[in-house]
Amino acid sequence: MAQDCIFCRIAAGEIPSAKVYESETVLAFLDIAPVNAGHALVLPKAHYETLWDLPAELGEDLLRAVKSVADAVKVETGAQGLNLMQNNYEAAGQLVPHVHFHLIPRFDDDGLKLWPQKPYGDEAEMRQLAERIAARAK
Ligand code: 5GP
Ligand code: ZN
């Protein structure tokens, strides 16, 4: 447990949370400042900062929890859709450095937009970047 980590302190029961799921390895609770009511956070109980720090063997527990909590959030809020978000590092908007997945219920009329998109300079730029990423992702 990281003493200065708010999510470790929630996992240890030192700080209260609106818990919605718990297993031996995974915890989920409602975000205190939701995008929409029912916005939940799913995280490993153990402290890992980002996606890349997570041990692969936790992946199955996390994905099972994400799917189960996502289904429950969607049904109980009556949402028409749901966004799954996971921020890594400050540049991507990560405020709490304990890896977590955001489950955000979405409604046809909630007025939210997805992030803005932009084109590549040309197709060659996209293909070259794809080749470099593919070579490293093997
Ligand atoms: P991040 O920006 O790191 O991806 O998301 C962190 C989330 O944690 C934010 O949406 C924020 O509202 C939520 N959060 C921060 N502190 C607390 C807390 O003490 N309790 C709960 N339930 N959520 C928190
Ligand atoms: Zn932590």
mmCIF file with all atom_site columns, C-alpha atoms in Angstrom, residues 23-131:
data_model
loop_
_atom_site.group_PDB
_atom_site.id
_atom_site.type_symbol
_atom_site.label_atom_id
_atom_site.label_alt_id
_atom_site.label_comp_id
_atom_site.label_asym_id
_atom_site.label_entity_id
_atom_site.label_seq_id
_atom_site.pdbx_PDB_ins_code
_atom_site.Cartn_x
_atom_site.Cartn_y
_atom_site.Cartn_z
_atom_site.occupancy
_atom_site.B_iso_or_equiv
_atom_site.pdbx_formal_charge
_atom_site.auth_seq_id
_atom_site.auth_comp_id
_atom_site.auth_asym_id
_atom_site.auth_atom_id
_atom_site.pdbx_PDB_model_num
ATOM 1   C CA . SER A 1 23  ? -13.124 -9.323  -5.060  1.00 0.00 ? 23  SER A CA 1
ATOM 2   C CA . GLU A 1 24  ? -9.841  -10.518 -3.575  1.00 0.00 ? 24  GLU A CA 1
ATOM 3   C CA . THR A 1 25  ? -7.870  -8.391  -6.019  1.00 0.00 ? 25  THR A CA 1
ATOM 4   C CA . VAL A 1 26  ? -10.239 -5.756  -7.421  1.00 0.00 ? 26  VAL A CA 1
ATOM 5   C CA . LEU A 1 27  ? -12.368 -2.950  -6.020  1.00 0.00 ? 27  LEU A CA 1
ATOM 6   C CA . ALA A 1 28  ? -14.941 -0.656  -7.640  1.00 0.00 ? 28  ALA A CA 1
ATOM 7   C CA . PHE A 1 29  ? -16.671 2.405   -6.206  1.00 0.00 ? 29  PHE A CA 1
ATOM 8   C CA . LEU A 1 30  ? -18.513 5.455   -7.488  1.00 0.00 ? 30  LEU A CA 1
ATOM 9   C CA . ASP A 1 31  ? -16.471 8.465   -8.583  1.00 0.00 ? 31  ASP A CA 1
ATOM 10  C CA . ILE A 1 32  ? -16.978 11.319  -6.108  1.00 0.00 ? 32  ILE A CA 1
ATOM 11  C CA . ALA A 1 33  ? -17.291 13.819  -9.000  1.00 0.00 ? 33  ALA A CA 1
ATOM 12  C CA . PRO A 1 34  ? -19.185 11.914  -11.687 1.00 0.00 ? 34  PRO A CA 1
ATOM 13  C CA . VAL A 1 35  ? -19.511 12.825  -15.356 1.00 0.00 ? 35  VAL A CA 1
ATOM 14  C CA . ASN A 1 36  ? -22.995 11.310  -14.996 1.00 0.00 ? 36  ASN A CA 1
ATOM 15  C CA . ALA A 1 37  ? -24.520 9.676   -11.896 1.00 0.00 ? 37  ALA A CA 1
ATOM 16  C CA . GLY A 1 38  ? -23.326 6.071   -11.677 1.00 0.00 ? 38  GLY A CA 1
ATOM 17  C CA . HIS A 1 39  ? -19.807 6.887   -13.007 1.00 0.00 ? 39  HIS A CA 1
ATOM 18  C CA . ALA A 1 40  ? -17.735 4.102   -11.416 1.00 0.00 ? 40  ALA A CA 1
ATOM 19  C CA . LEU A 1 41  ? -14.019 3.441   -10.982 1.00 0.00 ? 41  LEU A CA 1
ATOM 20  C CA . VAL A 1 42  ? -12.601 -0.095  -11.199 1.00 0.00 ? 42  VAL A CA 1
ATOM 21  C CA . LEU A 1 43  ? -9.080  -0.688  -9.880  1.00 0.00 ? 43  LEU A CA 1
ATOM 22  C CA . PRO A 1 44  ? -6.688  -3.287  -8.538  1.00 0.00 ? 44  PRO A CA 1
ATOM 23  C CA . LYS A 1 45  ? -6.487  -3.219  -4.731  1.00 0.00 ? 45  LYS A CA 1
ATOM 24  C CA . ALA A 1 46  ? -2.706  -3.285  -4.978  1.00 0.00 ? 46  ALA A CA 1
ATOM 25  C CA . HIS A 1 47  ? -0.897  -0.096  -5.958  1.00 0.00 ? 47  HIS A CA 1
ATOM 26  C CA . TYR A 1 48  ? 0.270   0.164   -9.577  1.00 0.00 ? 48  TYR A CA 1
ATOM 27  C CA . GLU A 1 49  ? 0.607   3.562   -11.186 1.00 0.00 ? 49  GLU A CA 1
ATOM 28  C CA . THR A 1 50  ? -0.251  2.992   -14.850 1.00 0.00 ? 50  THR A CA 1
ATOM 29  C CA . LEU A 1 51  ? -1.436  0.394   -17.328 1.00 0.00 ? 51  LEU A CA 1
ATOM 30  C CA . TRP A 1 52  ? 2.175   -0.655  -18.004 1.00 0.00 ? 52  TRP A CA 1
ATOM 31  C CA . ASP A 1 53  ? 2.878   -1.341  -14.327 1.00 0.00 ? 53  ASP A CA 1
ATOM 32  C CA . LEU A 1 54  ? -0.016  -3.827  -14.049 1.00 0.00 ? 54  LEU A CA 1
ATOM 33  C CA . PRO A 1 55  ? 1.007   -7.501  -13.895 1.00 0.00 ? 55  PRO A CA 1
ATOM 34  C CA . ALA A 1 56  ? -0.576  -9.396  -16.799 1.00 0.00 ? 56  ALA A CA 1
ATOM 35  C CA . GLU A 1 57  ? -2.186  -11.934 -14.458 1.00 0.00 ? 57  GLU A CA 1
ATOM 36  C CA . LEU A 1 58  ? -4.415  -9.213  -12.983 1.00 0.00 ? 58  LEU A CA 1
ATOM 37  C CA . GLY A 1 59  ? -5.860  -8.531  -16.422 1.00 0.00 ? 59  GLY A CA 1
ATOM 38  C CA . GLU A 1 60  ? -8.491  -11.253 -16.246 1.00 0.00 ? 60  GLU A CA 1
ATOM 39  C CA . ASP A 1 61  ? -9.765  -10.178 -12.794 1.00 0.00 ? 61  ASP A CA 1
ATOM 40  C CA . LEU A 1 62  ? -9.933  -6.554  -13.925 1.00 0.00 ? 62  LEU A CA 1
ATOM 41  C CA . LEU A 1 63  ? -11.702 -7.261  -17.205 1.00 0.00 ? 63  LEU A CA 1
ATOM 42  C CA . ARG A 1 64  ? -14.245 -9.484  -15.466 1.00 0.00 ? 64  ARG A CA 1
ATOM 43  C CA . ALA A 1 65  ? -14.950 -6.702  -12.947 1.00 0.00 ? 65  ALA A CA 1
ATOM 44  C CA . VAL A 1 66  ? -15.131 -4.033  -15.653 1.00 0.00 ? 66  VAL A CA 1
ATOM 45  C CA . LYS A 1 67  ? -17.689 -6.041  -17.646 1.00 0.00 ? 67  LYS A CA 1
ATOM 46  C CA . SER A 1 68  ? -19.783 -6.925  -14.613 1.00 0.00 ? 68  SER A CA 1
ATOM 47  C CA . VAL A 1 69  ? -19.817 -3.411  -13.103 1.00 0.00 ? 69  VAL A CA 1
ATOM 48  C CA . ALA A 1 70  ? -20.401 -1.844  -16.549 1.00 0.00 ? 70  ALA A CA 1
ATOM 49  C CA . ASP A 1 71  ? -23.461 -4.024  -17.029 1.00 0.00 ? 71  ASP A CA 1
ATOM 50  C CA . ALA A 1 72  ? -24.795 -3.167  -13.557 1.00 0.00 ? 72  ALA A CA 1
ATOM 51  C CA . VAL A 1 73  ? -24.184 0.575   -14.025 1.00 0.00 ? 73  VAL A CA 1
ATOM 52  C CA . LYS A 1 74  ? -25.883 0.556   -17.416 1.00 0.00 ? 74  LYS A CA 1
ATOM 53  C CA . VAL A 1 75  ? -28.961 -1.304  -16.184 1.00 0.00 ? 75  VAL A CA 1
ATOM 54  C CA . GLU A 1 76  ? -29.347 0.621   -12.904 1.00 0.00 ? 76  GLU A CA 1
ATOM 55  C CA . THR A 1 77  ? -28.899 4.075   -14.469 1.00 0.00 ? 77  THR A CA 1
ATOM 56  C CA . GLY A 1 78  ? -30.964 3.279   -17.562 1.00 0.00 ? 78  GLY A CA 1
ATOM 57  C CA . ALA A 1 79  ? -28.047 4.474   -19.714 1.00 0.00 ? 79  ALA A CA 1
ATOM 58  C CA . GLN A 1 80  ? -28.175 4.025   -23.485 1.00 0.00 ? 80  GLN A CA 1
ATOM 59  C CA . GLY A 1 81  ? -24.373 3.709   -23.708 1.00 0.00 ? 81  GLY A CA 1
ATOM 60  C CA . LEU A 1 82  ? -21.194 3.604   -21.639 1.00 0.00 ? 82  LEU A CA 1
ATOM 61  C CA . ASN A 1 83  ? -17.651 4.947   -22.084 1.00 0.00 ? 83  ASN A CA 1
ATOM 62  C CA . LEU A 1 84  ? -14.643 3.052   -20.734 1.00 0.00 ? 84  LEU A CA 1
ATOM 63  C CA . MET A 1 85  ? -11.722 5.422   -20.041 1.00 0.00 ? 85  MET A CA 1
ATOM 64  C CA . GLN A 1 86  ? -8.311  4.878   -18.551 1.00 0.00 ? 86  GLN A CA 1
ATOM 65  C CA . ASN A 1 87  ? -5.846  7.765   -18.162 1.00 0.00 ? 87  ASN A CA 1
ATOM 66  C CA . ASN A 1 88  ? -2.078  7.296   -17.935 1.00 0.00 ? 88  ASN A CA 1
ATOM 67  C CA . TYR A 1 89  ? 0.158   10.118  -16.662 1.00 0.00 ? 89  TYR A CA 1
ATOM 68  C CA . GLU A 1 90  ? -0.689  13.783  -16.164 1.00 0.00 ? 90  GLU A CA 1
ATOM 69  C CA . ALA A 1 91  ? -0.517  14.561  -19.880 1.00 0.00 ? 91  ALA A CA 1
ATOM 70  C CA . ALA A 1 92  ? -3.501  12.253  -20.371 1.00 0.00 ? 92  ALA A CA 1
ATOM 71  C CA . GLY A 1 93  ? -5.421  13.691  -17.409 1.00 0.00 ? 93  GLY A CA 1
ATOM 72  C CA . GLN A 1 94  ? -4.450  11.144  -14.740 1.00 0.00 ? 94  GLN A CA 1
ATOM 73  C CA . LEU A 1 95  ? -4.998  12.825  -11.373 1.00 0.00 ? 95  LEU A CA 1
ATOM 74  C CA . VAL A 1 96  ? -4.723  9.778   -9.113  1.00 0.00 ? 96  VAL A CA 1
ATOM 75  C CA . PRO A 1 97  ? -1.559  7.755   -9.803  1.00 0.00 ? 97  PRO A CA 1
ATOM 76  C CA . HIS A 1 98  ? -3.164  4.382   -8.972  1.00 0.00 ? 98  HIS A CA 1
ATOM 77  C CA . VAL A 1 99  ? -4.321  2.710   -12.190 1.00 0.00 ? 99  VAL A CA 1
ATOM 78  C CA . HIS A 1 100 ? -8.108  2.719   -12.623 1.00 0.00 ? 100 HIS A CA 1
ATOM 79  C CA . PHE A 1 101 ? -10.781 2.379   -15.282 1.00 0.00 ? 101 PHE A CA 1
ATOM 80  C CA . HIS A 1 102 ? -13.596 4.917   -15.560 1.00 0.00 ? 102 HIS A CA 1
ATOM 81  C CA . LEU A 1 103 ? -17.022 3.466   -16.408 1.00 0.00 ? 103 LEU A CA 1
ATOM 82  C CA . ILE A 1 104 ? -19.184 6.370   -17.537 1.00 0.00 ? 104 ILE A CA 1
ATOM 83  C CA . PRO A 1 105 ? -22.872 5.818   -18.256 1.00 0.00 ? 105 PRO A CA 1
ATOM 84  C CA . ARG A 1 106 ? -24.012 7.786   -21.303 1.00 0.00 ? 106 ARG A CA 1
ATOM 85  C CA . PHE A 1 107 ? -27.386 9.057   -22.409 1.00 0.00 ? 107 PHE A CA 1
ATOM 86  C CA . ASP A 1 108 ? -28.605 10.081  -25.854 1.00 0.00 ? 108 ASP A CA 1
ATOM 87  C CA . ASP A 1 109 ? -29.414 13.545  -24.507 1.00 0.00 ? 109 ASP A CA 1
ATOM 88  C CA . ASP A 1 110 ? -26.508 14.113  -22.047 1.00 0.00 ? 110 ASP A CA 1
ATOM 89  C CA . GLY A 1 111 ? -24.981 16.761  -24.302 1.00 0.00 ? 111 GLY A CA 1
ATOM 90  C CA . LEU A 1 112 ? -21.427 15.414  -23.969 1.00 0.00 ? 112 LEU A CA 1
ATOM 91  C CA . LYS A 1 113 ? -19.178 15.207  -27.003 1.00 0.00 ? 113 LYS A CA 1
ATOM 92  C CA . LEU A 1 114 ? -16.303 12.866  -27.675 1.00 0.00 ? 114 LEU A CA 1
ATOM 93  C CA . TRP A 1 115 ? -12.870 14.477  -27.992 1.00 0.00 ? 115 TRP A CA 1
ATOM 94  C CA . PRO A 1 116 ? -11.995 16.485  -31.111 1.00 0.00 ? 116 PRO A CA 1
ATOM 95  C CA . GLN A 1 117 ? -10.262 14.647  -33.949 1.00 0.00 ? 117 GLN A CA 1
ATOM 96  C CA . LYS A 1 118 ? -7.775  15.829  -36.583 1.00 0.00 ? 118 LYS A CA 1
ATOM 97  C CA . PRO A 1 119 ? -6.482  14.429  -39.885 1.00 0.00 ? 119 PRO A CA 1
ATOM 98  C CA . TYR A 1 120 ? -2.929  13.205  -40.646 1.00 0.00 ? 120 TYR A CA 1
ATOM 99  C CA . GLY A 1 121 ? -0.851  15.480  -42.897 1.00 0.00 ? 121 GLY A CA 1
ATOM 100 C CA . ASP A 1 122 ? -1.064  12.797  -45.587 1.00 0.00 ? 122 ASP A CA 1
ATOM 101 C CA . GLU A 1 123 ? -1.565  9.050   -45.879 1.00 0.00 ? 123 GLU A CA 1
ATOM 102 C CA . ALA A 1 124 ? 2.190   8.330   -45.959 1.00 0.00 ? 124 ALA A CA 1
ATOM 103 C CA . GLU A 1 125 ? 2.569   9.908   -42.509 1.00 0.00 ? 125 GLU A CA 1
ATOM 104 C CA . MET A 1 126 ? -0.126  7.578   -41.134 1.00 0.00 ? 126 MET A CA 1
ATOM 105 C CA . ARG A 1 127 ? 1.338   4.474   -42.816 1.00 0.00 ? 127 ARG A CA 1
ATOM 106 C CA . GLN A 1 128 ? 4.881   5.191   -41.613 1.00 0.00 ? 128 GLN A CA 1
ATOM 107 C CA . LEU A 1 129 ? 3.698   5.697   -38.042 1.00 0.00 ? 129 LEU A CA 1
ATOM 108 C CA . ALA A 1 130 ? 1.617   2.499   -38.252 1.00 0.00 ? 130 ALA A CA 1
ATOM 109 C CA . GLU A 1 131 ? 4.700   0.555   -39.399 1.00 0.00 ? 131 GLU A CA 1
#
